[in-house]
Tab-separated table of C-alpha atoms and ligand atoms in Angstrom:
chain	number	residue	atom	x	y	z
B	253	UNK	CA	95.329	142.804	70.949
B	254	UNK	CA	97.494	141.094	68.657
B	255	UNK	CA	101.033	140.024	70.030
B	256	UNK	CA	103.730	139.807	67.833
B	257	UNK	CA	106.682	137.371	67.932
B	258	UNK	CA	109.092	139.499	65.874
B	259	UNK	CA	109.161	143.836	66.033
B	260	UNK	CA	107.618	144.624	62.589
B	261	UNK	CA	109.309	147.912	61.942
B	262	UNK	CA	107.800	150.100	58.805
B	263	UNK	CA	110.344	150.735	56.395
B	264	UNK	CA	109.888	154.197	56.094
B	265	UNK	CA	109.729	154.926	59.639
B	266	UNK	CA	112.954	152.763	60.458
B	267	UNK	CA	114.312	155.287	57.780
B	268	UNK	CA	113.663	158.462	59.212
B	269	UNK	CA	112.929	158.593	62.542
B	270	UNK	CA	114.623	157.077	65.565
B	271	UNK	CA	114.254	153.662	66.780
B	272	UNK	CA	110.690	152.926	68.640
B	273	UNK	CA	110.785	150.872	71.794
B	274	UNK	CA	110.892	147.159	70.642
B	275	UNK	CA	108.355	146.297	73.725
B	276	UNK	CA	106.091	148.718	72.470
B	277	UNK	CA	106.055	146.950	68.478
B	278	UNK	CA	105.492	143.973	69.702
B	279	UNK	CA	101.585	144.518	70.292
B	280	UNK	CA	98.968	146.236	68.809
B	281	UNK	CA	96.117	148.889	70.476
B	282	UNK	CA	93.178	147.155	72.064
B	283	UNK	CA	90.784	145.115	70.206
B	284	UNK	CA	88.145	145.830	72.702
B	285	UNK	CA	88.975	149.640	72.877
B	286	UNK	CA	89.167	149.860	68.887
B	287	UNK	CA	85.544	147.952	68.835
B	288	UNK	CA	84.132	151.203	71.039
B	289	UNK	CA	85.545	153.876	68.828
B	290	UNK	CA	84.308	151.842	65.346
B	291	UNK	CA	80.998	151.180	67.209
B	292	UNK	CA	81.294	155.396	67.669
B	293	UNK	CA	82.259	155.867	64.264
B	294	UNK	CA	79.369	153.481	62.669
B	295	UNK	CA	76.902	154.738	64.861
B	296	UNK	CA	76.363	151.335	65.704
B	297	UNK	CA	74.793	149.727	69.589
B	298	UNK	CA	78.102	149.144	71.141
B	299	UNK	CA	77.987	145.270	72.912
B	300	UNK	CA	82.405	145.279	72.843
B	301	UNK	CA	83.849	147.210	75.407
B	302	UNK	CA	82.514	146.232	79.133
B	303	UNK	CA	81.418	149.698	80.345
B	304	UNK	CA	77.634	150.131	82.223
B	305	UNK	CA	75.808	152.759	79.769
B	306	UNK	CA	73.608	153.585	83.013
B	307	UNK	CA	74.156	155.946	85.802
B	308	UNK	CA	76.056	154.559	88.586
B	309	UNK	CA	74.465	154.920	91.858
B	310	UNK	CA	73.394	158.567	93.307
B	311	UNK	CA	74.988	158.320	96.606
B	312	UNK	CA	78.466	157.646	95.031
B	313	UNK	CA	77.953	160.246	92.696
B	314	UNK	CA	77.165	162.978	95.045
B	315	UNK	CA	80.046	161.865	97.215
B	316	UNK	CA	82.507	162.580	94.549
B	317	UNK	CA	80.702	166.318	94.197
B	318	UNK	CA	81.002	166.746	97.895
B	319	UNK	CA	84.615	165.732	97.511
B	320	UNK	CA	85.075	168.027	95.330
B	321	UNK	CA	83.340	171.078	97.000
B	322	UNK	CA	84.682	170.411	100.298
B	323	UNK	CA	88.505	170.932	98.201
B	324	UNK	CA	89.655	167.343	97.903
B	325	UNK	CA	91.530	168.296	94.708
B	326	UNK	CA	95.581	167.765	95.557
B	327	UNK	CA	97.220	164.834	95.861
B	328	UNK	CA	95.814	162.003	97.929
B	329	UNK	CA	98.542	159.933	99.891
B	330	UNK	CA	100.842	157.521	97.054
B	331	UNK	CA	99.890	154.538	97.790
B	332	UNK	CA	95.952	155.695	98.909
B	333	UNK	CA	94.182	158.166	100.891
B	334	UNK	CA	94.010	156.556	104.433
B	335	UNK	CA	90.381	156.878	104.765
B	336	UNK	CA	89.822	155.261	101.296
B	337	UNK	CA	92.582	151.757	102.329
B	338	UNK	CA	90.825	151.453	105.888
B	339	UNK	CA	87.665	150.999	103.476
B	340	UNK	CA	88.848	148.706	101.575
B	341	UNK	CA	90.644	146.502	104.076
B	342	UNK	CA	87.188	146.750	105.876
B	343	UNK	CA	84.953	145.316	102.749
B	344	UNK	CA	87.651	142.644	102.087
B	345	UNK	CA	87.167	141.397	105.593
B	346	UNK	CA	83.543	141.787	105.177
B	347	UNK	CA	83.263	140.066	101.901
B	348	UNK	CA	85.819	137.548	102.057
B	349	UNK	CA	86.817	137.233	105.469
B	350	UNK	CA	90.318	138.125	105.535
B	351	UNK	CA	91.827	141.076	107.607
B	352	UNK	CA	94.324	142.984	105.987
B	353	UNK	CA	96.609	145.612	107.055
B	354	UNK	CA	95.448	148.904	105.731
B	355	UNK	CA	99.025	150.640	106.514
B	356	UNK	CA	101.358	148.016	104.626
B	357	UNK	CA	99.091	146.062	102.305
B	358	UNK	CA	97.137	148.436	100.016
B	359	UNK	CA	97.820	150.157	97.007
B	360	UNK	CA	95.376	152.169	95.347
B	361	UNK	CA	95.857	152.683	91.706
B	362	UNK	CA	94.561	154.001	88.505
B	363	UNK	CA	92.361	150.902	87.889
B	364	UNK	CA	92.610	147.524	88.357
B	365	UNK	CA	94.526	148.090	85.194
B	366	UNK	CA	97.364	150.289	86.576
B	367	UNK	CA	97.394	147.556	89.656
B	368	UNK	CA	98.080	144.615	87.237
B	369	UNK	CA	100.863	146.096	85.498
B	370	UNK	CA	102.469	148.132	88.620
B	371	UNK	CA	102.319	144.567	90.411
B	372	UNK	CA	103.800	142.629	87.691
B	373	UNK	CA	107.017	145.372	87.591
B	374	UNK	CA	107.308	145.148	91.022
B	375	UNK	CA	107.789	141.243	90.913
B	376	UNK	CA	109.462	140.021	87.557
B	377	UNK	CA	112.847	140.292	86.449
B	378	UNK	CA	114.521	139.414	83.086
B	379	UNK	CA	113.872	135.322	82.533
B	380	UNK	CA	110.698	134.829	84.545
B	381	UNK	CA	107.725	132.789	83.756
B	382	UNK	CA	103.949	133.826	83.942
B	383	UNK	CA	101.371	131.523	83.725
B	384	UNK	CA	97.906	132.912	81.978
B	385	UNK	CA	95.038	131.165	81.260
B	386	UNK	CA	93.751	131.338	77.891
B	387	UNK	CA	91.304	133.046	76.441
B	388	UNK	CA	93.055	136.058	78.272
B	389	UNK	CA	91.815	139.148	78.801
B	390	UNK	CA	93.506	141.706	76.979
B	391	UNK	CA	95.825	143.344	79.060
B	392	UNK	CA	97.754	140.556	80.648
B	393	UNK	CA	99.573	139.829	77.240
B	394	UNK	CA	100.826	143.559	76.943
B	395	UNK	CA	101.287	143.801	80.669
B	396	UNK	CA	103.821	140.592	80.329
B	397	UNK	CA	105.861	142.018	77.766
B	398	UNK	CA	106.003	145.899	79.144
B	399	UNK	CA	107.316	144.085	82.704
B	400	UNK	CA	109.604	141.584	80.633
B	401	UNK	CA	107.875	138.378	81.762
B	402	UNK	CA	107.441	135.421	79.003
B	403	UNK	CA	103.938	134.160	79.540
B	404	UNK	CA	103.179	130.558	79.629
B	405	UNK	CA	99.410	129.997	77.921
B	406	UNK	CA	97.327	126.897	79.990
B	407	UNK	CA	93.682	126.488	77.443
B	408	UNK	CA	90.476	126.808	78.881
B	409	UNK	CA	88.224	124.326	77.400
B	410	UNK	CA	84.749	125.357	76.217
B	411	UNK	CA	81.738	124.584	76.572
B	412	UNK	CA	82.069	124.966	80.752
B	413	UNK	CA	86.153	126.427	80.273
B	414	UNK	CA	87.599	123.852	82.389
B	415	UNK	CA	91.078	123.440	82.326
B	416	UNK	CA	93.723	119.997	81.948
B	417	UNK	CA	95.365	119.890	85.791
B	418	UNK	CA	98.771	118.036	84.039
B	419	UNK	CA	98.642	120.774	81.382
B	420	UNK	CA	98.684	123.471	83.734
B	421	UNK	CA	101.462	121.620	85.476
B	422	UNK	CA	103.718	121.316	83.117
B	423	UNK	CA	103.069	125.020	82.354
B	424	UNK	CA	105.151	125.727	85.965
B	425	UNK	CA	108.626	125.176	86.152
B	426	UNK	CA	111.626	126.545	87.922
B	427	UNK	CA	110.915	130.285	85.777
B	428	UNK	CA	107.966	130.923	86.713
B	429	UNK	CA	107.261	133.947	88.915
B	430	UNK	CA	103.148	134.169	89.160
B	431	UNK	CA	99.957	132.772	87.491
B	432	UNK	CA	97.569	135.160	86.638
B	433	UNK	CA	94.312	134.215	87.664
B	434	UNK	CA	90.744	136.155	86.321
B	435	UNK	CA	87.752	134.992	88.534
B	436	UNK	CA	85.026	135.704	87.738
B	437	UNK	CA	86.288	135.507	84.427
B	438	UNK	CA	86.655	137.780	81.359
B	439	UNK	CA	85.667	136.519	78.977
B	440	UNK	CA	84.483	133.407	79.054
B	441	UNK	CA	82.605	134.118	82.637
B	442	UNK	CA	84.045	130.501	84.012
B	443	UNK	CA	84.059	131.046	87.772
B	444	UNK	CA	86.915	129.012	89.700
B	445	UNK	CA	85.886	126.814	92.270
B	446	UNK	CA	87.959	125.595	95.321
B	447	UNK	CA	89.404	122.696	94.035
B	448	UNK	CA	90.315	124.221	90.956
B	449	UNK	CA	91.685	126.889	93.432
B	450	UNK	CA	93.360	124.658	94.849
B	451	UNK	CA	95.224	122.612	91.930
B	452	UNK	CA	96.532	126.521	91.476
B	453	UNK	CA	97.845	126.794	95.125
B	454	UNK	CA	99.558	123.734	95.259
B	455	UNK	CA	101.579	124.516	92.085
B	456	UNK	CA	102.570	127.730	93.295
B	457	UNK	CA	103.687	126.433	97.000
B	458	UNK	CA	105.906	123.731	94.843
B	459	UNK	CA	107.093	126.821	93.034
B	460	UNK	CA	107.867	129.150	95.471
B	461	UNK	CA	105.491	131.282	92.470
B	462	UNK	CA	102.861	134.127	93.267
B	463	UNK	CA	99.667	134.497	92.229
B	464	UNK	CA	98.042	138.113	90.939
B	465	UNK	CA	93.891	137.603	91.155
B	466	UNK	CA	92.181	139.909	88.993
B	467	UNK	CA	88.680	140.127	90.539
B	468	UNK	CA	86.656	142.679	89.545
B	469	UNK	CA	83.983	140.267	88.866
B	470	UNK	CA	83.326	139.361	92.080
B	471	UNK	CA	79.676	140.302	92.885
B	472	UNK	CA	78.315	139.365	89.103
B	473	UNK	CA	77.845	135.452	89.522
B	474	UNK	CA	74.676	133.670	88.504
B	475	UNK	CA	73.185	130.184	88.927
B	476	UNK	CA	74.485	129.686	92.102
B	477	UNK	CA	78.320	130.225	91.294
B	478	UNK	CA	80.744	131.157	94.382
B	479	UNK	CA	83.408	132.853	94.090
B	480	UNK	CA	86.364	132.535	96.044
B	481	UNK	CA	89.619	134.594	96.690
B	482	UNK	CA	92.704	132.973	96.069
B	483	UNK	CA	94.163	134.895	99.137
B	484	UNK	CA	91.777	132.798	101.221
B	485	UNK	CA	92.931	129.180	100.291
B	486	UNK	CA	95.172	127.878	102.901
B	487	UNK	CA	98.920	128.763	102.130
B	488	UNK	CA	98.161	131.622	99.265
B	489	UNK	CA	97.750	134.642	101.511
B	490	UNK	CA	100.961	136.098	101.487
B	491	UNK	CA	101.510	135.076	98.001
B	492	UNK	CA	98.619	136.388	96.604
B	493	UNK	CA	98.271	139.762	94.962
B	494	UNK	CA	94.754	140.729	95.038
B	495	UNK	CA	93.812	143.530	92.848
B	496	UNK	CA	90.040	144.942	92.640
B	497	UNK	CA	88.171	148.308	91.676
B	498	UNK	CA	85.752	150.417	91.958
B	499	UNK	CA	84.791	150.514	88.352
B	500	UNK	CA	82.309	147.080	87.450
B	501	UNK	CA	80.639	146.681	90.748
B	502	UNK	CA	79.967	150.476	90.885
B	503	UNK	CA	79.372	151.452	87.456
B	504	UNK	CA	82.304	153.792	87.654
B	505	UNK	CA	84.782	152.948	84.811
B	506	UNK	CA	85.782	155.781	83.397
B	507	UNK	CA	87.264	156.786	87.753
B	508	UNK	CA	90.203	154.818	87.372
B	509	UNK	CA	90.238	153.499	90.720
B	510	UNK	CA	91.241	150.549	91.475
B	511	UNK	CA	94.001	148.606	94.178
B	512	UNK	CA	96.178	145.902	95.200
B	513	UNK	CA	96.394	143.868	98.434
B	514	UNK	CA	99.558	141.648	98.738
B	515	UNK	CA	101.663	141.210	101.870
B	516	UNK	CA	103.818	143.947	103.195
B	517	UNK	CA	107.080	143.373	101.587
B	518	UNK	CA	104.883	142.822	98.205
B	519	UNK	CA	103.359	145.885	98.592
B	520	UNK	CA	106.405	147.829	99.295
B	521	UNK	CA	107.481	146.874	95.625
B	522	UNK	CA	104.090	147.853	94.443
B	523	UNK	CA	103.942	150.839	96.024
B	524	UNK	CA	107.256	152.532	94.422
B	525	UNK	CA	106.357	151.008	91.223
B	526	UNK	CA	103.054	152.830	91.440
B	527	UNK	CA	104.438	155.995	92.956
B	528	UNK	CA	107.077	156.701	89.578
B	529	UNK	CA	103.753	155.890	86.895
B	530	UNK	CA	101.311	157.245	87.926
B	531	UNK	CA	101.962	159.314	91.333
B	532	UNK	CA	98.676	158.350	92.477
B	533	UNK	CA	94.712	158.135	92.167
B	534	UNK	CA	92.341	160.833	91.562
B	535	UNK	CA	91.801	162.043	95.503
B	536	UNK	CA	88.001	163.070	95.774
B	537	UNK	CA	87.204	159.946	93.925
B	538	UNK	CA	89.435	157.509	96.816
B	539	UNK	CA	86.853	159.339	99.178
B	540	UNK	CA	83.915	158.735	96.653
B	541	UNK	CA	85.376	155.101	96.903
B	542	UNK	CA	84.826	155.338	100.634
B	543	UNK	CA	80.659	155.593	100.541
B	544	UNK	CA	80.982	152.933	97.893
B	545	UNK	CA	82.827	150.474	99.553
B	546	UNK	CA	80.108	150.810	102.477
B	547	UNK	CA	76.921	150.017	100.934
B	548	UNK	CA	74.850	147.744	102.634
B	549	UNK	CA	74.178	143.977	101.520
B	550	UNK	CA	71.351	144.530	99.567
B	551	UNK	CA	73.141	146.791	97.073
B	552	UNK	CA	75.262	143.510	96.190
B	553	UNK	CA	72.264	141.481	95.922
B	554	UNK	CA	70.246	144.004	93.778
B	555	UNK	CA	73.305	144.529	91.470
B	556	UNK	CA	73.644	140.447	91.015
B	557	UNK	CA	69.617	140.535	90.487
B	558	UNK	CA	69.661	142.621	88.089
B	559	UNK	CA	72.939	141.548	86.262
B	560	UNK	CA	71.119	138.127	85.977
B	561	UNK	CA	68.580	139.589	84.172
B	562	UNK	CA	70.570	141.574	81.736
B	563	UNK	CA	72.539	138.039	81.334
B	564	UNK	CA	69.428	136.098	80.567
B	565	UNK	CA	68.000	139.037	78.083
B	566	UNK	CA	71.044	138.853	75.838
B	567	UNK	CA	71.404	134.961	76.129
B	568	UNK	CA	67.536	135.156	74.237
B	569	UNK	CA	68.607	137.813	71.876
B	570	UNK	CA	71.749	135.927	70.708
B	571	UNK	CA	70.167	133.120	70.696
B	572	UNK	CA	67.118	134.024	68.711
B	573	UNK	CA	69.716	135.383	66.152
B	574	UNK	CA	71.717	132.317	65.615
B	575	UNK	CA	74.993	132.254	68.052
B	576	UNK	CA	75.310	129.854	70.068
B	577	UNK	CA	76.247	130.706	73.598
B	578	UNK	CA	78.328	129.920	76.189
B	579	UNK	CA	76.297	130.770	79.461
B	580	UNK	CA	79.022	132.824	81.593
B	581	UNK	CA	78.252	131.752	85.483
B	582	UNK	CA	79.774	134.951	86.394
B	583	UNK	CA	81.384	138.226	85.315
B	584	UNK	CA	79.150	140.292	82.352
B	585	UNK	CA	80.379	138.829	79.028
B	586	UNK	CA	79.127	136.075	76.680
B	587	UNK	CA	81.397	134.259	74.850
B	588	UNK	CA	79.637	132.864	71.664
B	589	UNK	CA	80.218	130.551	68.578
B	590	UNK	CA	79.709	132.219	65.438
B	591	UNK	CA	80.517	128.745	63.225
B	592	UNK	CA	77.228	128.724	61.549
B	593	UNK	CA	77.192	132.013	59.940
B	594	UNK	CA	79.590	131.022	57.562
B	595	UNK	CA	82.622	134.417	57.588
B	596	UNK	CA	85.722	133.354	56.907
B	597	UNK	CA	86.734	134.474	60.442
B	598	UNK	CA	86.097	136.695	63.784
B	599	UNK	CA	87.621	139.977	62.751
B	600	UNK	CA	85.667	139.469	58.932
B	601	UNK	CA	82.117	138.943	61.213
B	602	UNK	CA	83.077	141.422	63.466
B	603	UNK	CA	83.917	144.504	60.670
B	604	UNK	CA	79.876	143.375	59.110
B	605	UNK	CA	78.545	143.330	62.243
B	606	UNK	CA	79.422	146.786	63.222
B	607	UNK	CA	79.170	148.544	59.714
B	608	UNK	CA	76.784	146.898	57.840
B	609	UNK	CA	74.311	145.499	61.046
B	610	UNK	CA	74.986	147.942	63.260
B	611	UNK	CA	75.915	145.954	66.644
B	612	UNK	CA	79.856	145.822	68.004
B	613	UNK	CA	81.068	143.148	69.661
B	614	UNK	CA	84.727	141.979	70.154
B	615	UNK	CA	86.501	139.403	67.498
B	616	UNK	CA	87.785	136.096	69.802
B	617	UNK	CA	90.794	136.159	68.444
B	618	UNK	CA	91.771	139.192	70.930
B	619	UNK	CA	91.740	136.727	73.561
B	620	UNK	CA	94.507	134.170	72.163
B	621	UNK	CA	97.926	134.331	71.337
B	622	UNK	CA	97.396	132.928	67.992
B	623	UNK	CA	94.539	134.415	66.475
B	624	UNK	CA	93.446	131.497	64.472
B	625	UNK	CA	92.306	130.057	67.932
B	626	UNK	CA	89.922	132.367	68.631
B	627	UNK	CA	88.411	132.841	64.806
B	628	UNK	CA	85.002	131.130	66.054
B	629	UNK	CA	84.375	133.326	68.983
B	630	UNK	CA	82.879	136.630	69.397
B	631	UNK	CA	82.394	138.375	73.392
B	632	UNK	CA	79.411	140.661	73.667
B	633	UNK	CA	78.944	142.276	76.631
B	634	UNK	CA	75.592	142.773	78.958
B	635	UNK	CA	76.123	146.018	81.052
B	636	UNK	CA	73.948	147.405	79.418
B	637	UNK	CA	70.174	149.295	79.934
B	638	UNK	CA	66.978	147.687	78.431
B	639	UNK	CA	66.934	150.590	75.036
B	640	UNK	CA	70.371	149.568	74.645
B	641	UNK	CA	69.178	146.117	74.396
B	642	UNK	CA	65.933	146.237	72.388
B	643	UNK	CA	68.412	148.466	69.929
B	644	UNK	CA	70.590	145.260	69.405
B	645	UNK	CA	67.385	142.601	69.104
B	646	UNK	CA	65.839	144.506	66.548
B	647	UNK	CA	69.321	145.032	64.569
B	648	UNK	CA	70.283	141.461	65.183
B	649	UNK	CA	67.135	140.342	63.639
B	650	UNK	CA	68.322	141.038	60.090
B	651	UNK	CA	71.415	138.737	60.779
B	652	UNK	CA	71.014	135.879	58.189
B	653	UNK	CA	72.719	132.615	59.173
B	654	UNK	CA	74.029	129.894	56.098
P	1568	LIG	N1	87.340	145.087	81.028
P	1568	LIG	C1	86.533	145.680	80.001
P	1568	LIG	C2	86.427	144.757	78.803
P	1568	LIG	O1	86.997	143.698	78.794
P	1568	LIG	C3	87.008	147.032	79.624
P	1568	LIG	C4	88.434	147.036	79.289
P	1568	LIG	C5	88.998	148.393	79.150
P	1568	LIG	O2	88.816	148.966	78.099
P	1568	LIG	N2	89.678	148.876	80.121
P	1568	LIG	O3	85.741	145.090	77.874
């Protein structure tokens, strides 16, 4: 994603056809979603976009059919099928230990995606602040200019992504409305820990600013990494916009199913926000969500298990082909340098890899404002099965480094 400071409008269109919406010029299509269709196009192993290529789990699967059969099809509820919010206010509890109120402090959504943006509408107005740590993930620098917020970029520092407490300080100010916070994170797979957490609570009660937590990380950590909800640190559960999905810890991304829990009055905003896009999510998969959302302990464990594997096998592979890695602690992306195989930048290494190697992964630069931060960095992705894996060792072998 490539965000523009000033609308570059094609002379010939600006001739002929109406204005476009200057919002909409001022950033391109998805990096990561572009990488998938070249990887399509190239017939090449696709390591960009962060969708499992293996089944997701029978029992969720067959829950959706029964949904289905048993003529779930119309409209669930705006804001979430009952059934579907008592789940999630019930694995929330379980998993983090906070009770929420089912009846005014869920949203379900079209992804974690749709929850992001509908919760950003429902909070800023013209002249407000976000603060986003950077690398971002994609979506948060469309989803501040589509709701009219100016974001406010605080680095994370590499090798462990830590971040400057006085520069994230001076990154709040009377303007600003939220920080966005990813942990586990995407893509550098930093996981926040409670003093960091904390640093980031005490700037927002001096603000009077939310927070929005995207955490659909939360049950790939490794080596012993916690994570934490914002929501749970003294003072940030009414202030905190939660927002989760079905999609990574159920290998169910292409459901669209995802929510937000915020505080009643919060979620009133959400909820009409939500209601005018998209109406609501798809109904037998909210009661899909509910088998999901109950799965015992050891599903958790198994799917952290084996995510550590998966992490470890494509740390070796990358490795063994000459990028150096940042180990991610959580989440199911590697960030890597690609410095020593001499391209001019990211996008250049990027377009060989994919045509003339045959592996996809996504250019850094996606992940910073200014691309020319990002030109040494390139995310693969692990969510992948073992073929899918011995498919990119063997093509990375050719890789030549200078
Ligand atoms: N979150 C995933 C990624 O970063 C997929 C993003 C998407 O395409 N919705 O690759």
């Amino acid at each position: 994603m490539d965000l523009k400071t000033t609308p570059a409008v094609p002379a010939s269109a600006a001739a002929t056809s109406p204005r476009l919406s200057a919002k909409a010029e001022r950033f391109t299509e998805s990096v990561i979603r572009e990488m998938t269709r070249l990887a399509l196009q190239h017939g090449a192993v696709n390591l960009s976009q962060g969708f499992p290529d293996f089944p997701a789990p029978p029992e969720i699967k067959n829950a959706a059919k029964a949904a289905i059969d048993a003529d779930l099809n119309q409209y669930a509820i705006t804001w979430g099928a009952k059934k579907f919010r008592d789940a999630i206010a019930a694995n929330f509890e379980r998993m983090q230990g906070i009770a929420v109120d089912p009846e005014r402090e869920i949203t379900v959504c079209c992804g974690s995606t749709e929850a992001m943006l509908s919760a950003m509408m429902a909070i800023i107005n013209p002249g407000d602040e976000v603060v986003v740590f950077e690398p971002f993930y994609e979506n948060y620098g469309p989803d501040a200019i589509l709701s009219g917020a100016t974001p406010r970029f605080v680095r994370l520092h590499p090798p462990d992504w830590t971040f400057d407490s006085s520069e994230l300080a001076a990154a709040f100010g009377p303007a600003t409305k939220a920080i966005i916070l990813n942990t586990p994170n995407n893509p550098t797979g930093k996981v926040f820990d409670r003093a960091e957490l904390e640093t980031i609570r005490d700037l927002c009660l001096r603000w009077n600013a939310f927070a929005i937590t995207d955490e659909i990380y939360e049950h790939m950590l490794y080596d012993g990494a916690h994570h934490i909800s914002l929501a749970t640190i003294e003072g940030m559960r009414d202030r905190t916009i939660t927002i989760n999905a079905l999609s990574k810890t159920y290998s169910v991304t292409g459901w669209r199913v995802g929510w937000a829990i915020a505080a009643p009055g919060v979620t009133a905003a959400v909820r009409k926000v939500h209601d005018f896009v998209t109406v609501g999510a798809a109904a037998p998969l909210q009661e899909a969500g509910v088998v999901a959302l109950g799965m015992p302990r050891t599903y958790y464990e198994t799917l952290a298990r084996e995510y550590l594997a998966r992490r470890d096998r494509l740390l070796g592979i990358l490795s063994q082909a000459g990028f150096r890695c940042f180990q991610p602690r959580g989440a199911y992306y590697i960030m890597t340098d690609i410095s020593r195989f001499g391209f001019p930048d990211d996008v250049a290494f990027a377009r060989y890899l994919v045509k003339e190697i045959g592996v996809a992964a996504v250019p850094g630069s996606s992940f910073y404002r200014d691309p020319a931060d990002g030109r040494t960095h390139l995310r693969f992705t692990f969510c992948k099965k073992e073929s899918t894996f011995e498919a990119a060792a063997e093509r990375l072998s050719r890789l030549s480094r200078k």
